[in-house]
mmCIF file of C-alpha atoms and ligand atoms in Angstrom:
data_model
loop_
_atom_site.group_PDB
_atom_site.id
_atom_site.type_symbol
_atom_site.label_atom_id
_atom_site.label_comp_id
_atom_site.label_asym_id
_atom_site.label_seq_id
_atom_site.Cartn_x
_atom_site.Cartn_y
_atom_site.Cartn_z
ATOM 1 C CA MET A 21 118.415 61.326 105.503
ATOM 2 C CA HIS A 22 119.986 60.694 108.872
ATOM 3 C CA GLY A 23 123.711 60.291 108.500
ATOM 4 C CA SER A 24 126.062 59.070 111.259
ATOM 5 C CA ASN A 25 125.031 62.022 113.391
ATOM 6 C CA PRO A 26 121.443 61.276 114.549
ATOM 7 C CA THR A 27 120.648 65.055 115.046
ATOM 8 C CA GLN A 28 121.408 65.804 111.441
ATOM 9 C CA SER A 29 118.331 66.029 109.242
ATOM 10 C CA THR A 30 117.545 67.137 105.689
ATOM 11 C CA LEU A 31 114.499 69.386 105.193
ATOM 12 C CA GLY A 32 112.891 69.631 101.701
ATOM 13 C CA ILE A 33 111.243 72.923 100.783
ATOM 14 C CA LEU A 34 108.637 73.179 98.019
ATOM 15 C CA GLY A 35 109.206 76.617 96.558
ATOM 16 C CA GLY A 36 112.582 78.370 96.240
ATOM 17 C CA GLY A 37 111.943 82.027 96.908
ATOM 18 C CA GLN A 38 113.194 84.361 99.568
ATOM 19 C CA LEU A 39 111.211 82.514 102.253
ATOM 20 C CA ALA A 40 113.047 79.207 101.516
ATOM 21 C CA LYS A 41 116.292 81.189 101.400
ATOM 22 C CA MET A 42 115.811 82.619 104.864
ATOM 23 C CA MET A 43 114.879 79.203 106.189
ATOM 24 C CA VAL A 44 118.073 77.808 104.878
ATOM 25 C CA LEU A 45 120.122 80.691 106.437
ATOM 26 C CA ALA A 46 118.340 80.111 109.900
ATOM 27 C CA GLY A 47 118.410 76.320 109.828
ATOM 28 C CA THR A 48 122.079 75.734 108.756
ATOM 29 C CA PRO A 49 123.505 76.562 112.144
ATOM 30 C CA LEU A 50 121.193 73.856 113.692
ATOM 31 C CA GLY A 51 122.978 71.268 111.456
ATOM 32 C CA VAL A 52 119.962 70.968 109.044
ATOM 33 C CA ARG A 53 120.682 70.328 105.353
ATOM 34 C CA PHE A 54 118.228 71.535 102.748
ATOM 35 C CA ARG A 55 116.929 70.476 99.315
ATOM 36 C CA ILE A 56 114.639 72.736 97.355
ATOM 37 C CA VAL A 57 112.119 72.114 94.562
ATOM 38 C CA ASP A 58 111.004 74.938 92.329
ATOM 39 C CA PRO A 59 109.733 75.128 88.568
ATOM 40 C CA VAL A 60 112.009 78.163 88.144
ATOM 41 C CA ALA A 61 115.746 77.137 87.715
ATOM 42 C CA ASP A 62 117.104 80.330 89.019
ATOM 43 C CA ALA A 63 114.787 80.742 92.075
ATOM 44 C CA CYS A 64 116.818 82.673 94.607
ATOM 45 C CA ALA A 65 117.074 79.955 97.292
ATOM 46 C CA GLY A 66 119.089 77.949 94.744
ATOM 47 C CA GLN A 67 121.871 80.298 95.371
ATOM 48 C CA ILE A 68 122.572 78.770 98.773
ATOM 49 C CA ALA A 69 121.113 75.162 98.615
ATOM 50 C CA PRO A 70 120.711 72.486 95.998
ATOM 51 C CA LEU A 71 117.603 73.192 93.845
ATOM 52 C CA LEU A 72 115.853 70.682 91.664
ATOM 53 C CA ALA A 73 114.017 72.518 88.880
ATOM 54 C CA ILE A 74 110.760 70.622 88.001
ATOM 55 C CA GLY A 75 107.180 71.435 87.378
ATOM 56 C CA TRP A 76 104.722 70.865 90.287
ATOM 57 C CA ASP A 77 102.968 68.024 88.422
ATOM 58 C CA ALA A 78 106.262 66.123 87.685
ATOM 59 C CA LEU A 79 105.618 63.569 90.402
ATOM 60 C CA ASP A 80 108.059 61.005 89.094
ATOM 61 C CA ALA A 81 110.801 63.579 89.274
ATOM 62 C CA LEU A 82 109.904 64.141 92.928
ATOM 63 C CA GLU A 83 110.830 60.596 93.955
ATOM 64 C CA PRO A 84 114.557 61.210 94.384
ATOM 65 C CA PHE A 85 113.806 64.375 96.271
ATOM 66 C CA ALA A 86 111.524 62.514 98.647
ATOM 67 C CA ARG A 87 114.234 59.918 99.272
ATOM 68 C CA GLU A 88 116.762 62.474 100.269
ATOM 69 C CA ILE A 89 114.790 64.241 102.856
ATOM 70 C CA ASP A 90 113.471 63.670 106.472
ATOM 71 C CA ALA A 91 110.475 66.127 106.135
ATOM 72 C CA ALA A 92 109.115 68.555 103.587
ATOM 73 C CA THR A 93 107.693 72.018 104.028
ATOM 74 C CA PHE A 94 106.634 75.006 101.925
ATOM 75 C CA ASP A 95 107.681 78.451 101.001
ATOM 76 C CA PHE A 96 104.660 78.769 98.787
ATOM 77 C CA GLU A 97 101.061 77.799 99.639
ATOM 78 C CA ASN A 98 99.691 77.166 96.214
ATOM 79 C CA VAL A 99 101.521 73.963 95.594
ATOM 80 C CA PRO A 100 98.875 71.748 93.868
ATOM 81 C CA ALA A 101 96.982 69.599 96.346
ATOM 82 C CA GLN A 102 97.973 66.395 94.396
ATOM 83 C CA THR A 103 101.631 67.203 94.797
ATOM 84 C CA ALA A 104 101.282 67.701 98.510
ATOM 85 C CA ALA A 105 99.292 64.390 98.756
ATOM 86 C CA TRP A 106 101.915 62.512 96.703
ATOM 87 C CA LEU A 107 104.623 63.810 99.020
ATOM 88 C CA THR A 108 102.596 63.008 102.177
ATOM 89 C CA ALA A 109 102.458 59.402 100.997
ATOM 90 C CA HIS A 110 106.310 59.345 100.679
ATOM 91 C CA THR A 111 107.601 61.540 103.583
ATOM 92 C CA ARG A 112 106.398 63.637 106.583
ATOM 93 C CA VAL A 113 104.935 66.962 105.280
ATOM 94 C CA ALA A 114 104.290 70.001 107.531
ATOM 95 C CA PRO A 115 102.005 71.793 107.531
ATOM 96 C CA ASN A 116 99.463 69.123 106.760
ATOM 97 C CA ALA A 117 97.085 68.865 103.861
ATOM 98 C CA LEU A 118 94.028 70.140 105.771
ATOM 99 C CA SER A 119 95.961 73.302 106.716
ATOM 100 C CA LEU A 120 97.057 73.976 103.158
ATOM 101 C CA LYS A 121 93.570 73.313 101.740
ATOM 102 C CA THR A 122 91.913 75.645 104.302
ATOM 103 C CA ALA A 123 94.444 78.459 103.850
ATOM 104 C CA GLN A 124 94.180 78.311 100.001
ATOM 105 C CA ASP A 125 90.437 79.183 100.125
ATOM 106 C CA ARG A 126 89.112 82.399 101.559
ATOM 107 C CA VAL A 127 85.629 80.833 102.355
ATOM 108 C CA LEU A 128 87.130 77.812 104.252
ATOM 109 C CA GLU A 129 89.461 80.111 106.089
ATOM 110 C CA LYS A 130 86.823 82.551 107.286
ATOM 111 C CA THR A 131 84.508 79.704 108.230
ATOM 112 C CA LEU A 132 87.300 78.132 110.267
ATOM 113 C CA PHE A 133 88.025 81.409 111.924
ATOM 114 C CA ARG A 134 84.445 81.768 113.043
ATOM 115 C CA GLU A 135 84.280 78.168 114.321
ATOM 116 C CA CYS A 136 87.357 78.949 116.468
ATOM 117 C CA GLY A 137 85.809 82.191 117.929
ATOM 118 C CA LEU A 138 87.617 84.728 115.752
ATOM 119 C CA PRO A 139 85.051 87.114 114.242
ATOM 120 C CA THR A 140 85.298 88.053 110.486
ATOM 121 C CA THR A 141 83.553 90.614 108.383
ATOM 122 C CA GLU A 142 80.312 89.404 106.696
ATOM 123 C CA PHE A 143 81.023 87.183 103.750
ATOM 124 C CA ALA A 144 79.229 85.146 101.056
ATOM 125 C CA ASP A 145 80.342 82.504 98.499
ATOM 126 C CA VAL A 146 79.531 83.817 95.070
ATOM 127 C CA ALA A 147 79.332 81.334 92.122
ATOM 128 C CA THR A 148 77.020 83.191 89.743
ATOM 129 C CA ARG A 149 75.916 86.830 88.854
ATOM 130 C CA ALA A 150 72.672 86.053 90.836
ATOM 131 C CA ASP A 151 74.672 85.023 93.907
ATOM 132 C CA LEU A 152 76.503 88.378 93.700
ATOM 133 C CA ASP A 153 73.245 90.281 93.668
ATOM 134 C CA ALA A 154 71.895 88.327 96.630
ATOM 135 C CA ALA A 155 75.160 88.770 98.536
ATOM 136 C CA LEU A 156 75.131 92.487 97.942
ATOM 137 C CA ALA A 157 71.559 92.794 99.043
ATOM 138 C CA ARG A 158 72.525 91.022 102.315
ATOM 139 C CA ILE A 159 76.015 92.619 102.994
ATOM 140 C CA GLY A 160 75.567 95.996 101.326
ATOM 141 C CA ALA A 161 78.123 98.380 100.030
ATOM 142 C CA PRO A 162 81.067 99.129 100.336
ATOM 143 C CA ALA A 163 82.158 95.586 99.850
ATOM 144 C CA ILE A 164 85.076 93.662 98.142
ATOM 145 C CA LEU A 165 84.706 90.977 95.643
ATOM 146 C CA LYS A 166 87.660 88.620 95.653
ATOM 147 C CA THR A 167 88.835 85.311 94.202
ATOM 148 C CA ARG A 168 88.353 82.579 96.714
ATOM 149 C CA ARG A 169 91.667 80.930 95.688
ATOM 150 C CA GLU A 170 95.067 82.027 94.233
ATOM 151 C CA GLY A 171 94.731 85.761 95.134
ATOM 152 C CA TYR A 172 97.728 87.461 96.780
ATOM 153 C CA ASP A 173 99.067 90.956 97.401
ATOM 154 C CA GLY A 174 95.695 92.480 96.571
ATOM 155 C CA LYS A 175 95.457 90.752 93.194
ATOM 156 C CA GLY A 176 92.124 89.311 92.059
ATOM 157 C CA GLN A 177 90.009 91.827 94.067
ATOM 158 C CA PHE A 178 87.481 94.429 93.031
ATOM 159 C CA ARG A 179 86.271 97.133 95.407
ATOM 160 C CA ILE A 180 82.468 97.749 95.178
ATOM 161 C CA LYS A 181 81.868 101.291 96.380
ATOM 162 C CA ALA A 182 78.102 101.465 95.683
ATOM 163 C CA LEU A 183 75.544 98.855 94.596
ATOM 164 C CA ALA A 184 75.663 100.131 91.046
ATOM 165 C CA ASP A 185 79.237 98.838 90.754
ATOM 166 C CA ALA A 186 77.985 95.240 90.664
ATOM 167 C CA ASP A 187 78.184 95.118 86.832
ATOM 168 C CA ALA A 188 81.803 96.390 86.754
ATOM 169 C CA ALA A 189 82.753 93.932 89.518
ATOM 170 C CA TRP A 190 81.331 91.016 87.627
ATOM 171 C CA GLN A 191 83.018 92.220 84.503
ATOM 172 C CA ALA A 192 86.373 92.298 86.236
ATOM 173 C CA LEU A 193 86.093 88.954 88.002
ATOM 174 C CA GLY A 194 83.046 87.000 86.840
ATOM 175 C CA ALA A 195 85.201 85.008 84.391
ATOM 176 C CA GLN A 196 87.120 83.685 87.383
ATOM 177 C CA ALA A 197 84.094 82.349 89.163
ATOM 178 C CA ALA A 198 84.300 78.912 87.647
ATOM 179 C CA ALA A 199 88.081 78.215 88.068
ATOM 180 C CA ARG A 200 88.922 80.097 91.345
ATOM 181 C CA GLY A 201 85.546 80.754 93.002
ATOM 182 C CA LEU A 202 84.525 84.242 94.371
ATOM 183 C CA ILE A 203 83.761 85.719 97.724
ATOM 184 C CA LEU A 204 81.948 88.851 98.628
ATOM 185 C CA GLU A 205 83.280 90.537 101.846
ATOM 186 C CA GLY A 206 81.899 93.541 103.659
ATOM 187 C CA PHE A 207 84.426 96.354 103.690
ATOM 188 C CA VAL A 208 86.080 96.851 107.031
ATOM 189 C CA ALA A 209 86.738 100.435 108.070
ATOM 190 C CA PHE A 210 89.674 99.208 110.157
ATOM 191 C CA ASP A 211 91.847 101.422 112.476
ATOM 192 C CA PHE A 212 94.971 99.428 111.427
ATOM 193 C CA GLU A 213 96.041 96.146 109.935
ATOM 194 C CA ALA A 214 98.019 93.649 112.117
ATOM 195 C CA SER A 215 99.199 90.112 112.066
ATOM 196 C CA VAL A 216 100.245 87.561 114.600
ATOM 197 C CA ILE A 217 102.922 85.018 113.673
ATOM 198 C CA ALA A 218 102.644 81.774 115.638
ATOM 199 C CA VAL A 219 104.248 78.390 115.580
ATOM 200 C CA ARG A 220 103.294 74.859 116.830
ATOM 201 C CA ASN A 221 105.658 71.862 116.818
ATOM 202 C CA THR A 222 105.171 68.167 116.376
ATOM 203 C CA ALA A 223 104.776 67.807 120.193
ATOM 204 C CA GLY A 224 101.892 70.348 120.237
ATOM 205 C CA GLU A 225 104.116 73.117 121.866
ATOM 206 C CA PHE A 226 102.725 76.529 120.852
ATOM 207 C CA ARG A 227 104.258 80.001 120.748
ATOM 208 C CA ALA A 228 103.530 83.330 119.116
ATOM 209 C CA TRP A 229 105.526 86.468 118.547
ATOM 210 C CA PRO A 230 104.152 89.969 119.618
ATOM 211 C CA VAL A 231 101.412 91.300 117.241
ATOM 212 C CA THR A 232 102.885 93.229 114.286
ATOM 213 C CA ARG A 233 101.275 96.287 112.699
ATOM 214 C CA ASN A 234 101.289 96.434 108.938
ATOM 215 C CA TRP A 235 101.102 99.081 106.295
ATOM 216 C CA HIS A 236 100.207 98.122 102.614
ATOM 217 C CA VAL A 237 100.808 100.140 99.453
ATOM 218 C CA ASP A 238 98.880 99.011 96.400
ATOM 219 C CA GLY A 239 97.961 95.708 98.195
ATOM 220 C CA ILE A 240 101.624 94.933 98.906
ATOM 221 C CA LEU A 241 103.170 94.915 102.361
ATOM 222 C CA SER A 242 105.324 98.097 102.716
ATOM 223 C CA ALA A 243 106.206 98.300 106.409
ATOM 224 C CA SER A 244 105.722 96.270 109.609
ATOM 225 C CA LEU A 245 106.236 97.556 113.233
ATOM 226 C CA ALA A 246 106.566 95.222 116.270
ATOM 227 C CA PRO A 247 105.642 95.056 118.955
ATOM 228 C CA ALA A 248 102.583 96.744 117.496
ATOM 229 C CA VAL A 249 100.784 97.807 120.600
ATOM 230 C CA ARG A 250 101.672 98.744 124.193
ATOM 231 C CA GLY A 251 99.676 96.892 126.722
ATOM 232 C CA GLY A 252 98.878 93.336 126.149
ATOM 233 C CA GLU A 253 95.225 93.011 125.401
ATOM 234 C CA ILE A 254 95.514 92.681 121.653
ATOM 235 C CA ASP A 255 98.353 90.306 121.999
ATOM 236 C CA THR A 256 96.480 88.085 124.536
ATOM 237 C CA ALA A 257 93.423 87.874 122.209
ATOM 238 C CA ALA A 258 95.547 87.308 119.075
ATOM 239 C CA PHE A 259 97.506 84.501 120.714
ATOM 240 C CA ALA A 260 94.355 82.678 121.882
ATOM 241 C CA HIS A 261 92.850 82.805 118.421
ATOM 242 C CA ALA A 262 96.069 81.542 116.778
ATOM 243 C CA ARG A 263 96.337 78.778 119.287
ATOM 244 C CA ALA A 264 92.686 77.666 118.787
ATOM 245 C CA ILE A 265 93.182 77.644 115.031
ATOM 246 C CA ALA A 266 96.480 75.846 115.179
ATOM 247 C CA GLU A 267 95.068 73.083 117.496
ATOM 248 C CA LYS A 268 91.939 72.717 115.349
ATOM 249 C CA LEU A 269 94.059 72.120 112.209
ATOM 250 C CA ASP A 270 96.716 70.059 114.106
ATOM 251 C CA TYR A 271 98.966 72.598 112.525
ATOM 252 C CA VAL A 272 102.790 72.052 112.559
ATOM 253 C CA GLY A 273 105.191 74.949 111.656
ATOM 254 C CA VAL A 274 104.932 78.724 111.537
ATOM 255 C CA PHE A 275 101.837 80.452 110.259
ATOM 256 C CA ALA A 276 100.532 84.031 110.034
ATOM 257 C CA LEU A 277 97.044 85.360 111.015
ATOM 258 C CA GLU A 278 96.276 88.543 109.164
ATOM 259 C CA LEU A 279 93.979 90.697 111.228
ATOM 260 C CA PHE A 280 92.022 93.970 111.067
ATOM 261 C CA VAL A 281 91.902 96.024 114.316
ATOM 262 C CA GLN A 282 88.717 98.056 114.744
ATOM 263 C CA ASP A 283 87.931 99.760 118.003
ATOM 264 C CA GLY A 284 90.378 97.536 119.830
ATOM 265 C CA LYS A 285 88.684 94.369 118.481
ATOM 266 C CA LEU A 286 90.254 91.806 116.160
ATOM 267 C CA LEU A 287 88.638 90.570 112.914
ATOM 268 C CA GLY A 288 90.272 87.673 110.994
ATOM 269 C CA ASN A 289 91.106 88.452 107.422
ATOM 270 C CA GLU A 290 93.258 85.567 106.132
ATOM 271 C CA MET A 291 95.935 83.023 107.163
ATOM 272 C CA ALA A 292 99.261 82.112 105.509
ATOM 273 C CA PRO A 293 100.318 78.519 106.155
ATOM 274 C CA ARG A 294 103.969 79.444 106.187
ATOM 275 C CA VAL A 295 106.521 81.996 107.431
ATOM 276 C CA HIS A 296 105.330 85.449 106.450
ATOM 277 C CA ASN A 297 106.610 88.777 105.282
ATOM 278 C CA SER A 298 105.232 90.509 108.241
ATOM 279 C CA GLY A 299 107.437 88.327 110.448
ATOM 280 C CA HIS A 300 110.781 89.214 108.911
ATOM 281 C CA TRP A 301 111.501 91.620 111.735
ATOM 282 C CA THR A 302 111.946 88.488 114.009
ATOM 283 C CA ILE A 303 115.326 87.760 112.383
ATOM 284 C CA GLU A 304 116.970 90.564 114.299
ATOM 285 C CA GLY A 305 114.139 91.847 116.514
ATOM 286 C CA ALA A 306 113.176 88.731 118.394
ATOM 287 C CA VAL A 307 115.047 86.079 120.439
ATOM 288 C CA THR A 308 114.326 83.362 117.925
ATOM 289 C CA SER A 309 113.323 84.169 114.366
ATOM 290 C CA GLN A 310 110.231 82.824 112.542
ATOM 291 C CA PHE A 311 112.553 80.930 110.112
ATOM 292 C CA GLU A 312 114.565 79.193 112.880
ATOM 293 C CA ASN A 313 111.365 78.215 114.741
ATOM 294 C CA HIS A 314 109.727 76.841 111.583
ATOM 295 C CA VAL A 315 112.698 74.618 111.009
ATOM 296 C CA ARG A 316 112.644 73.575 114.640
ATOM 297 C CA ALA A 317 108.870 72.886 114.515
ATOM 298 C CA VAL A 318 108.813 70.750 111.407
ATOM 299 C CA LEU A 319 111.821 68.726 112.417
ATOM 300 C CA GLY A 320 110.448 68.106 115.993
ATOM 301 C CA MET A 321 112.932 70.253 117.928
ATOM 302 C CA PRO A 322 111.916 72.294 120.976
ATOM 303 C CA LEU A 323 110.721 75.827 120.037
ATOM 304 C CA GLY A 324 112.784 78.973 120.812
ATOM 305 C CA ASP A 325 111.737 82.010 122.743
ATOM 306 C CA THR A 326 109.485 84.341 120.656
ATOM 307 C CA SER A 327 109.858 87.452 122.864
ATOM 308 C CA ALA A 328 110.938 90.742 121.211
ATOM 309 C CA ARG A 329 114.427 91.956 121.927
ATOM 310 C CA PHE A 330 113.859 95.384 120.444
ATOM 311 C CA PRO A 331 111.178 97.582 118.957
ATOM 312 C CA SER A 332 111.740 96.874 115.227
ATOM 313 C CA CYS A 333 110.551 98.140 111.902
ATOM 314 C CA MET A 334 110.806 96.093 108.665
ATOM 315 C CA LEU A 335 110.725 97.957 105.360
ATOM 316 C CA ASN A 336 110.081 96.046 102.168
ATOM 317 C CA TRP A 337 112.010 96.810 98.968
ATOM 318 C CA ILE A 338 109.536 96.400 96.063
ATOM 319 C CA GLY A 339 110.793 96.458 92.468
ATOM 320 C CA GLU A 340 114.341 97.599 93.132
ATOM 321 C CA LEU A 341 116.738 97.974 96.045
ATOM 322 C CA PRO A 342 117.554 101.388 97.482
ATOM 323 C CA ASN A 343 121.115 102.472 98.442
ATOM 324 C CA ARG A 344 122.392 99.762 100.725
ATOM 325 C CA ASP A 345 125.425 101.657 102.174
ATOM 326 C CA ALA A 346 123.371 104.805 102.851
ATOM 327 C CA MET A 347 121.201 102.769 105.058
ATOM 328 C CA LEU A 348 124.065 100.656 106.749
ATOM 329 C CA ALA A 349 125.665 103.870 107.849
ATOM 330 C CA ILE A 350 122.693 104.330 110.260
ATOM 331 C CA PRO A 351 122.895 102.414 113.542
ATOM 332 C CA GLY A 352 120.610 99.501 114.222
ATOM 333 C CA THR A 353 119.891 98.711 110.488
ATOM 334 C CA HIS A 354 120.083 95.228 108.861
ATOM 335 C CA TRP A 355 120.061 94.523 105.167
ATOM 336 C CA HIS A 356 118.568 91.550 103.195
ATOM 337 C CA ASP A 357 119.125 91.414 99.528
ATOM 338 C CA TYR A 358 117.255 88.330 98.138
ATOM 339 C CA GLY A 359 119.551 88.115 95.029
ATOM 340 C CA LYS A 360 116.583 88.572 92.603
ATOM 341 C CA SER A 361 116.619 90.704 89.448
ATOM 342 C CA PRO A 362 114.599 93.914 89.763
ATOM 343 C CA ARG A 363 111.176 93.944 88.274
ATOM 344 C CA PRO A 364 108.175 96.233 89.038
ATOM 345 C CA GLY A 365 106.030 94.898 91.957
ATOM 346 C CA ARG A 366 108.655 92.176 92.793
ATOM 347 C CA LYS A 367 109.798 91.851 96.374
ATOM 348 C CA VAL A 368 113.580 92.059 96.039
ATOM 349 C CA GLY A 369 114.765 92.611 99.611
ATOM 350 C CA HIS A 370 113.931 94.122 102.935
ATOM 351 C CA ALA A 371 115.625 95.939 105.787
ATOM 352 C CA THR A 372 114.973 95.977 109.475
ATOM 353 C CA VAL A 373 115.606 98.807 111.826
ATOM 354 C CA CYS A 374 115.922 98.031 115.547
ATOM 355 C CA ALA A 375 116.495 100.350 118.414
ATOM 356 C CA PRO A 376 116.440 100.186 122.284
ATOM 357 C CA ASP A 377 113.178 102.216 122.565
ATOM 358 C CA ALA A 378 110.381 103.481 120.381
ATOM 359 C CA ALA A 379 111.636 107.123 120.359
ATOM 360 C CA THR A 380 115.104 106.042 119.080
ATOM 361 C CA LEU A 381 113.319 103.752 116.496
ATOM 362 C CA ALA A 382 111.431 106.758 115.203
ATOM 363 C CA THR A 383 114.645 108.906 114.949
ATOM 364 C CA ARG A 384 116.437 106.103 113.090
ATOM 365 C CA LEU A 385 113.487 105.750 110.805
ATOM 366 C CA GLU A 386 113.603 109.445 109.913
ATOM 367 C CA GLN A 387 117.322 109.128 109.117
ATOM 368 C CA VAL A 388 116.530 106.101 106.951
ATOM 369 C CA GLY A 389 113.719 107.825 105.106
ATOM 370 C CA ARG A 390 116.004 110.963 104.216
ATOM 371 C CA ALA A 391 119.086 108.789 103.379
ATOM 372 C CA LEU A 392 117.073 106.622 100.982
ATOM 373 C CA GLY A 393 114.625 109.070 99.689
ATOM 374 C CA ARG A 394 111.920 106.935 101.301
ATOM 375 C CA GLU A 395 110.231 109.512 103.482
ATOM 376 C CA ALA A 396 106.718 108.404 102.394
ATOM 377 C CA GLN A 397 107.367 104.788 103.314
ATOM 378 C CA VAL A 398 108.563 105.498 106.783
ATOM 379 C CA ALA A 399 106.097 108.316 107.640
ATOM 380 C CA PRO A 400 103.133 106.267 108.826
ATOM 381 C CA VAL A 401 105.358 104.164 111.143
ATOM 382 C CA ILE A 402 107.008 107.222 112.743
ATOM 383 C CA GLU A 403 103.507 108.675 113.292
ATOM 384 C CA ALA A 404 102.400 105.382 114.978
ATOM 385 C CA LEU A 405 105.590 105.487 117.156
ATOM 386 C CA THR A 406 105.296 109.165 118.140
ATOM 387 C CA GLY A 407 101.567 109.720 118.000
HETATM 388 P P1 LIG B 512 94.043 90.437 101.168
HETATM 389 O O1 LIG B 512 94.567 89.795 99.893
HETATM 390 O O2 LIG B 512 92.731 89.780 101.652
HETATM 391 O O3 LIG B 512 95.082 90.426 102.322
HETATM 392 O O4 LIG B 512 93.688 91.900 100.815
HETATM 393 C C1 LIG B 512 94.799 92.853 100.537
HETATM 394 C C2 LIG B 512 94.503 94.180 101.235
HETATM 395 O O5 LIG B 512 93.248 94.725 100.878
HETATM 396 C C3 LIG B 512 94.402 94.014 102.799
HETATM 397 O O6 LIG B 512 95.705 94.067 103.363
HETATM 398 C C4 LIG B 512 93.641 95.225 103.129
HETATM 399 O O7 LIG B 512 94.389 96.401 103.157
HETATM 400 C C5 LIG B 512 92.531 95.286 101.995
HETATM 401 N N1 LIG B 512 91.416 94.532 102.306
HETATM 402 C C6 LIG B 512 91.087 93.225 102.062
HETATM 403 N N2 LIG B 512 89.992 92.802 102.563
HETATM 404 C C7 LIG B 512 89.413 93.885 103.016
HETATM 405 C C8 LIG B 512 88.128 94.096 103.687
HETATM 406 N N3 LIG B 512 87.153 93.195 103.828
HETATM 407 N N4 LIG B 512 87.894 95.374 104.139
HETATM 408 C C9 LIG B 512 88.693 96.377 104.047
HETATM 409 N N5 LIG B 512 89.939 96.204 103.403
HETATM 410 C C10 LIG B 512 90.247 95.060 102.976
#
């Protein structure tokens, strides 16, 4: 609540993972206080801000939290709709319920993209085995069957290489059709994957960071490079799409649009209604980070400059952290340990490498790859920088 200082606000965050933690780190210098809610008592943002450990459906327990805050936001998009609706009745919530609902569902998301002029691959809603056959007859193979809701990091997906794989696909995912819905998508033979991180504040001011190029391993983001492309055509197109989508949803806060780039053209894959892993490079690589601008946007402050300061590459640490000090001995490197215990497939930290120019960034990445034994992780980024 507002104290004696009218510029001091308290922001509530639903979800206490590393995204919440980085919001707290970015918002604290602005004079913002934070309160976190998470069902897991030792969620890592609780290391630096007060954390209330309650289940998402414990609406009574949310009451004191709602009283303490000026606005609420999310580090996690799958907060149940009724929890978000309850909070909306008690405090200002950003992004809004329509944005969350749309971004939680791949069919609504792709329908919105098309309405806003962003092309997507062919897709079909699949509720039954007969729907799958009809969708495959229309879209053809290769294709991907995915859950409509609650899929992330490549989970809940089945790649259909040939029409004969329909049985196997239904065996893998058919049981989820009732609870989560399914979507069949035409397979995109993309040249590369990219994302645009954008932000809109309560006054309707809009900004976007330079487009980021992304590499995934086993469906999980492995590396991000920004700015992704020389020459501004892809940036200009991506910014226009992001702006149209933000205005249509009356979106407030940071969001990410994940894109496929094919022959210089953009296709929309999905959107994340929150700060995003592919925007972590903005902490050191941009004038204002995604985390600071998200806090500014939801609390009604003016937005900061989203220009890149340096060519930057973010490397995700999945499962366990590599040798910190071996990396920090290399110039231009920045370390982020989320304070989570190691576990296979878990995002436990990241690092960002910055350099004054692309050639120096490639050299530094080579050094990082050798020093950490991560040559395979940096190799595609070096190839993109030098190729
Ligand atoms: P998603 O959960 O939709 O982000 O999918 C995870 C990853 O699978 C993406 O980052 C892509 O590498 C790949 N992928 C998803 N959808 C498609 C598609 N329609 N065509 C080709 N690759 C895809």
